[in-house]
mmCIF file of C-alpha atoms and ligand atoms in Angstrom:
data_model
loop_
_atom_site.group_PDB
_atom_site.id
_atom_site.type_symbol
_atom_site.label_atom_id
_atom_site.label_comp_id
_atom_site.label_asym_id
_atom_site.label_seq_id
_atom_site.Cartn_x
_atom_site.Cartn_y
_atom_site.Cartn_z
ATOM 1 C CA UNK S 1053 0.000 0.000 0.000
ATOM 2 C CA UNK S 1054 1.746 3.482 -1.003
ATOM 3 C CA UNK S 1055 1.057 6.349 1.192
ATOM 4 C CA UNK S 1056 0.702 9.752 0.464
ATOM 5 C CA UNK S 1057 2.904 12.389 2.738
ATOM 6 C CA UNK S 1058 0.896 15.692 2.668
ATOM 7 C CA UNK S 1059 2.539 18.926 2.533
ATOM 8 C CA UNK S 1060 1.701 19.554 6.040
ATOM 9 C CA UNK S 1061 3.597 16.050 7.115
ATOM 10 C CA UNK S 1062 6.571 17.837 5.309
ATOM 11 C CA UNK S 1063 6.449 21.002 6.705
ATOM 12 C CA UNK S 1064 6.613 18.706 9.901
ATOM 13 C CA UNK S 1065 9.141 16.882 8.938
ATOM 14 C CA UNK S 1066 11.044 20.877 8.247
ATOM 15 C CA UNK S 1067 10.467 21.942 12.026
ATOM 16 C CA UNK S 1068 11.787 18.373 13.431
ATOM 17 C CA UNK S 1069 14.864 18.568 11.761
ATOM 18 C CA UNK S 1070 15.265 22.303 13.068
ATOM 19 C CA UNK S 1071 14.937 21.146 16.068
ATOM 20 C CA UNK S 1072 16.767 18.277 15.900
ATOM 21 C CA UNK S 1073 19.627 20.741 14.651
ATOM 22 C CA UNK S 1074 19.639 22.756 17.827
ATOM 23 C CA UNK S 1075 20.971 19.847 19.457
ATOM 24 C CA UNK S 1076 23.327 18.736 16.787
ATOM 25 C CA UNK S 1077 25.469 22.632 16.959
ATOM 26 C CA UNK S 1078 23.446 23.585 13.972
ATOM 27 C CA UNK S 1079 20.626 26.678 13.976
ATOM 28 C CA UNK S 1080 17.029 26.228 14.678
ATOM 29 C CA UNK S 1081 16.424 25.614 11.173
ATOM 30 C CA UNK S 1082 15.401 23.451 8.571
ATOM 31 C CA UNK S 1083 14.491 21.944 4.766
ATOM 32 C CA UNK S 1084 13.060 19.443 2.635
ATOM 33 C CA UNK S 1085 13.087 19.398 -1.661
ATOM 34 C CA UNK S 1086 10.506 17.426 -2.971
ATOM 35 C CA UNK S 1087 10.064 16.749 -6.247
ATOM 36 C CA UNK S 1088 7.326 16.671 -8.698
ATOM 37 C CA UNK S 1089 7.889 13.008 -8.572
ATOM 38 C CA UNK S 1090 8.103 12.485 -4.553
ATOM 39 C CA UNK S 1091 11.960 12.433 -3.819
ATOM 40 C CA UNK S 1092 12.626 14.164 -0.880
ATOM 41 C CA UNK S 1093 16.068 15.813 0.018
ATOM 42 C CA UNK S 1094 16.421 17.363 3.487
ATOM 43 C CA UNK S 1095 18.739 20.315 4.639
ATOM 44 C CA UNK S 1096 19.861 21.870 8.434
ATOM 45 C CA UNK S 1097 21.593 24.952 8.745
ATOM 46 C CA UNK S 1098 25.011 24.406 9.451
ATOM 47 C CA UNK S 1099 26.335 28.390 9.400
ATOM 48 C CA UNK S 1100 28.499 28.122 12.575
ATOM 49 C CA UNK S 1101 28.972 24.332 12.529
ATOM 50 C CA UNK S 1102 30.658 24.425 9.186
ATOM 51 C CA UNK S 1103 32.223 28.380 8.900
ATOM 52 C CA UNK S 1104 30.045 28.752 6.068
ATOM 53 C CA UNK S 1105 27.420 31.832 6.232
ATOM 54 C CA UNK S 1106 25.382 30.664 2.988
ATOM 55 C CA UNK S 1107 24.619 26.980 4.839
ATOM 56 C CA UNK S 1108 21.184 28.122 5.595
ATOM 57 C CA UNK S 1109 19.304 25.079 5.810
ATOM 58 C CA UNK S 1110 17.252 25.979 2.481
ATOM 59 C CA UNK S 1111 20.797 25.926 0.448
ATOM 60 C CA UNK S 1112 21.782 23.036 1.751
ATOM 61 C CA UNK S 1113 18.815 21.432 0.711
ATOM 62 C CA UNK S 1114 18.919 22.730 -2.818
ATOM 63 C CA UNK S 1115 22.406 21.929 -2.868
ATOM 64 C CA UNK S 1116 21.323 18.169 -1.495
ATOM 65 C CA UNK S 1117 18.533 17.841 -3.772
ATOM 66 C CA UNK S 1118 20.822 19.045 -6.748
ATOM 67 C CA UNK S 1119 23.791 16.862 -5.988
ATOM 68 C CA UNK S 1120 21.697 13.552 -5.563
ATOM 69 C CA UNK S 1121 19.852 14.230 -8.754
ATOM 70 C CA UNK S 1122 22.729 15.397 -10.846
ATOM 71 C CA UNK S 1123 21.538 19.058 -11.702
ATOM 72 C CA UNK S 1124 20.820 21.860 -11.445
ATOM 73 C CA UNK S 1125 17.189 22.558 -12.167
ATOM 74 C CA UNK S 1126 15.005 21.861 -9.592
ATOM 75 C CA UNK S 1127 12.017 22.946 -11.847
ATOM 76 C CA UNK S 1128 9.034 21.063 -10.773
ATOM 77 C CA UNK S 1129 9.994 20.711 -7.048
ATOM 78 C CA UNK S 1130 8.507 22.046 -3.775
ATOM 79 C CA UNK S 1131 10.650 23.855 -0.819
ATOM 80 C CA UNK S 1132 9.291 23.113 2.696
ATOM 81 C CA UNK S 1133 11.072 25.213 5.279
ATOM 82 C CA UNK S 1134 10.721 25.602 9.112
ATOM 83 C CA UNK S 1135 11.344 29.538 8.292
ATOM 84 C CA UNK S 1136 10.535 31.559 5.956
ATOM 85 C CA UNK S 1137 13.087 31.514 3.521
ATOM 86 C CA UNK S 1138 15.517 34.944 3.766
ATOM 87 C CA UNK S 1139 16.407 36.445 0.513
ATOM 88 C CA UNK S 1140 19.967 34.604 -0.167
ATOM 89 C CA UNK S 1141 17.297 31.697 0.467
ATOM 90 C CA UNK S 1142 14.446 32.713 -2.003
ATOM 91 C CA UNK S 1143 17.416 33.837 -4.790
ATOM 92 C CA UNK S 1144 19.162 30.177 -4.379
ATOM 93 C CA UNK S 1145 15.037 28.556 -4.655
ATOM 94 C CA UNK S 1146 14.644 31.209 -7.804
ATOM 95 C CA UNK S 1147 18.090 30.185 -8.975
ATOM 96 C CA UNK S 1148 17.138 26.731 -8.950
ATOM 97 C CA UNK S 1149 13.810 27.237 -10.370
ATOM 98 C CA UNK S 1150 12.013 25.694 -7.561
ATOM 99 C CA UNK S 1151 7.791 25.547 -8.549
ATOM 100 C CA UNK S 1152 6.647 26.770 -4.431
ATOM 101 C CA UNK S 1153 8.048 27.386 -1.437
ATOM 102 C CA UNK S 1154 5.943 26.677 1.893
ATOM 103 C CA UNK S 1155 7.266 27.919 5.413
ATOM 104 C CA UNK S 1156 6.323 27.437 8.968
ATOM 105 C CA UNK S 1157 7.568 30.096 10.671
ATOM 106 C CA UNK S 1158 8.115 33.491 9.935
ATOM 107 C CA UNK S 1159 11.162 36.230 9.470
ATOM 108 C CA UNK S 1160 9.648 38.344 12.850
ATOM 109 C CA UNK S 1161 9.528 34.839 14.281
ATOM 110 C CA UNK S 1162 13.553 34.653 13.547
ATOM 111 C CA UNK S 1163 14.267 38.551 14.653
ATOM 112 C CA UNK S 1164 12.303 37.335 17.775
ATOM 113 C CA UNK S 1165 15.359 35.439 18.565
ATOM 114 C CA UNK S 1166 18.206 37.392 17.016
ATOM 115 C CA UNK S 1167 18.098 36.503 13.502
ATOM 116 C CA UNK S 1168 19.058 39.044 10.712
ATOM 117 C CA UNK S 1169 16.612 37.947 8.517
ATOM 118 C CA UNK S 1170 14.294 40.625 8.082
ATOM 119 C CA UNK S 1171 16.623 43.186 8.555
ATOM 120 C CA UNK S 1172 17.971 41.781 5.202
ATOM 121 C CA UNK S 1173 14.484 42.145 3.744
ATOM 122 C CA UNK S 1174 14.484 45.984 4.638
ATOM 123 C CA UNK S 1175 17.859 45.863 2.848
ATOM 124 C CA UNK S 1176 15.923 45.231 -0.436
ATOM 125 C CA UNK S 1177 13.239 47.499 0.449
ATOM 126 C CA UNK S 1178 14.997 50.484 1.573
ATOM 127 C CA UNK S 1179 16.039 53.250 -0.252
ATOM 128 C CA UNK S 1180 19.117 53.927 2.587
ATOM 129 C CA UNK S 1181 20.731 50.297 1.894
ATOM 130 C CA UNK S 1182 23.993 52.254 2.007
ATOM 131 C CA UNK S 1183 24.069 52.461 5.766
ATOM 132 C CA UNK S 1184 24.096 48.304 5.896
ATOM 133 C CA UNK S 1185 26.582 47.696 2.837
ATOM 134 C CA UNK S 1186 27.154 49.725 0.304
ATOM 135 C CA UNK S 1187 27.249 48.251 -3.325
ATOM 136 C CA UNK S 1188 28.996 50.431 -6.317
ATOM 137 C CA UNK S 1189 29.585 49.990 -10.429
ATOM 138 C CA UNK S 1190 33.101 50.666 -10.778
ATOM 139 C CA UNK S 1191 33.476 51.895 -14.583
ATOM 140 C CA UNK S 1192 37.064 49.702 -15.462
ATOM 141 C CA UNK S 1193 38.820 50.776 -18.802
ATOM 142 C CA UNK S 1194 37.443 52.009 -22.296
ATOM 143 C CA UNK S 1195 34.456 53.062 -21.893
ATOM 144 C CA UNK S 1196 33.637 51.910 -25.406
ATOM 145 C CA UNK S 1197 34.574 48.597 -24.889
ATOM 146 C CA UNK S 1198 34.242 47.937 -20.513
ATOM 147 C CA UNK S 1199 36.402 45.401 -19.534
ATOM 148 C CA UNK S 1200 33.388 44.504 -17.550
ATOM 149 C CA UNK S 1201 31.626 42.975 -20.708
ATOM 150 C CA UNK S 1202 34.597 40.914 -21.693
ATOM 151 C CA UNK S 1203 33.233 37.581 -19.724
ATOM 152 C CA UNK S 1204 29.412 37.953 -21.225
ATOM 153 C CA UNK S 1205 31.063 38.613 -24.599
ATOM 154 C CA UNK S 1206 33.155 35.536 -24.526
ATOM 155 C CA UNK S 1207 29.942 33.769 -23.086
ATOM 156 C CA UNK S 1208 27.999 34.619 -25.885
ATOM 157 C CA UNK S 1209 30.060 33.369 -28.521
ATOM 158 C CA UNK S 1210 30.413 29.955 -27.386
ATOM 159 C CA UNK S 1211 28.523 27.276 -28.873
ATOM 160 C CA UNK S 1212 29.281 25.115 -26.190
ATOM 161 C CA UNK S 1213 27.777 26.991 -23.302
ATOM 162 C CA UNK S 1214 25.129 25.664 -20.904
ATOM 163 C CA UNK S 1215 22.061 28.348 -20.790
ATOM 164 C CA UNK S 1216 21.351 28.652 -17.036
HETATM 165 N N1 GUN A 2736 15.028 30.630 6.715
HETATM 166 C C1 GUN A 2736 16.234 30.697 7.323
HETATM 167 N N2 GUN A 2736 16.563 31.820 7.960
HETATM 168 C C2 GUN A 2736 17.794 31.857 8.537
HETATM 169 N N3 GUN A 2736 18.382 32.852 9.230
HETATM 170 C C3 GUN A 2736 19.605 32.419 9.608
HETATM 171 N N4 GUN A 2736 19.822 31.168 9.168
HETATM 172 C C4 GUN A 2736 18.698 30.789 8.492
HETATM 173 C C5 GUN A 2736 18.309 29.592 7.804
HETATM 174 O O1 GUN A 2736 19.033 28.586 7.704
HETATM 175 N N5 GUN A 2736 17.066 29.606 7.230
#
């Protein structure tokens, strides 16, 4: 007899790894990929645990998911998260071309207990994201020809390339 798992019984399953994580040096949260066909690959943060600031538990999930399945298109799958995503999070699902992203808890939820995340959101939405970290185009070389346009110029002349 096959069972179903509802979307709530992976949402579930997000929050008990989280959890889970807490007691394993990771942060309180976690992932799981599904797939349009059912495969599910999960994902704990592991930012302090591993010295790596992008191993939000959503990344490592995608990264998971994409590893196991040899690609990187995840077009078709689902992201269940114990948080809502943050926006390196939602970039890396977009990136991936996840279908839908469900989350449990939300980015106030994080701040609540000292969690950046949607101070990163204002970042986005402010007009005064200078004060946080400010981001310039520096003009390099002819400006007739930028240097900057060399690597899209080379990219667009190869046949070989892989359209991501
Ligand atoms: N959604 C989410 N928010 C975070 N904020 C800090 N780490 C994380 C994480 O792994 N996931």
């Amino acid at each position: 007899m096959s069972t179903t798992v509802t979307a709530e019984q992976f949402l579930a399953t997000s929050i008990e790894l989280a959890t889970a994580n807490v007691l394993n040096s990771g942060g309180p949260f976690g992932a799981v990929i599904v797939t349009a066909d059912g495969r599910a690959f999960e994902g704990v943060n592991r930012v302090t645990a591993s010295n790596d600031p992008t191993a939000h538990a959503e990344v490592t999930a995608i990264r998971n998911a994409c590893r196991e399945l040899g690609t990187f298109d995840l077009s078709g799958a689902t992201l269940f998260t114990s948080c809502e995503p943050c926006p390196m999070c939602l970039a890396s699902a977009l990136w991936a071309r996840v279908d839908r992203v469900f989350f449990a808890a939300d980015r106030h939820d994080a701040a609540s207990v000292g969690f950046d995340d949607a101070v990163f959101y204002e970042y986005f939405e402010n007009d005064n994201r200078d004060a946080l970290m400010p981001v310039a185009k520096l003009e390099l070389g002819d400006p007739q020809a930028p240097e900057a346009l060399q690597p899209f110029n080379t990219w667009n002349t190869l046949d070989s390339r892989i359209d991501y």
